[in-house]
C-alpha positions as semicolon CSV with decimal commas, in nm:
position;residue;x (nm);y (nm);z (nm)
1;S;0,021;-0,012;0,004
2;V;0,118;0,362;-0,060
3;N;0,181;0,545;0,254
4;I;0,214;0,875;0,074
5;G;-0,093;1,132;0,063
6;C;-0,118;1,419;-0,190
7;G;-0,290;1,752;-0,143
8;P;-0,480;1,957;-0,379
9;A;-0,293;2,137;-0,648
10;E;-0,227;2,502;-0,640
11;E;-0,023;2,731;-0,827
12;R;0,306;2,869;-0,673
13;V;0,559;3,079;-0,804
14;L;0,899;2,889;-0,744
15;L;1,254;3,008;-0,826
16;T;1,202;2,872;-1,146
17;G;0,875;3,015;-1,253
18;L;0,493;2,908;-1,202
19;H;0,395;2,582;-1,097
20;A;0,093;2,398;-1,005
21;V;0,209;2,179;-0,729
22;A;0,045;1,954;-0,459
23;D;0,192;1,904;-0,111
24;I;0,283;1,518;-0,034
25;Y;0,241;1,399;0,317
26;C;0,285;1,076;0,532
27;E;-0,039;0,894;0,576
28;I;0,065;0,793;0,927
29;C;0,179;1,093;1,094
30;K;0,035;1,329;0,831
31;T;0,398;1,540;0,832
32;T;0,435;1,730;0,491
33;L;0,723;1,589;0,315
34;G;0,753;1,787;0,016
35;W;0,546;1,822;-0,289
36;K;0,464;1,713;-0,628
37;Y;0,493;1,897;-0,960
38;E;0,149;1,867;-1,134
39;H;0,178;2,130;-1,397
40;A;0,473;2,366;-1,536
41;F;0,370;2,671;-1,695
42;E;0,708;2,728;-1,853
43;S;0,826;2,495;-2,126
44;S;1,171;2,467;-2,010
45;Q;1,028;2,318;-1,670
46;K;0,782;2,075;-1,852
47;Y;1,027;1,771;-1,725
48;K;0,942;1,819;-1,383
49;E;0,575;1,754;-1,405
50;G;0,488;1,403;-1,225
51;K;0,803;1,448;-1,024
52;F;0,831;1,455;-0,680
53;I;1,007;1,662;-0,438
54;I;1,133;1,525;-0,074
55;E;1,262;1,784;0,153
56;L;1,540;1,610;0,358
57;A;1,472;1,805;0,680
58;H;1,145;1,560;0,713
59;M;1,346;1,240;0,620
60;V;1,414;1,036;0,955
61;K;1,618;0,727;0,939
62;D;1,479;0,513;1,250
63;N;1,480;0,190;1,160
64;G;1,785;0,005;1,341
65;W;1,984;-0,061;1,037
66;D;2,288;0,070;1,186
67;E;2,271;-0,181;1,486
68;Q;2,212;-0,498;1,257
69;H;2,519;-0,695;1,200
70;D;2,587;-0,994;0,967
71;S;2,571;-1,320;1,180
């Protein structure tokens, strides 16, 4: 199952121009993780459509992987 939710798209002016973006969030804790590019109004930015941006500040590695050792 997918654990990422997507909010409604809204137009925002970013550094690279006007885009329609939707916030993406964790379905479990509802923390906003970043956004998805729904539509780019500048032709040079069209490659971003459908792509996701995850802000590293919201990523937490808390899974005990560092404590696992090969037996």
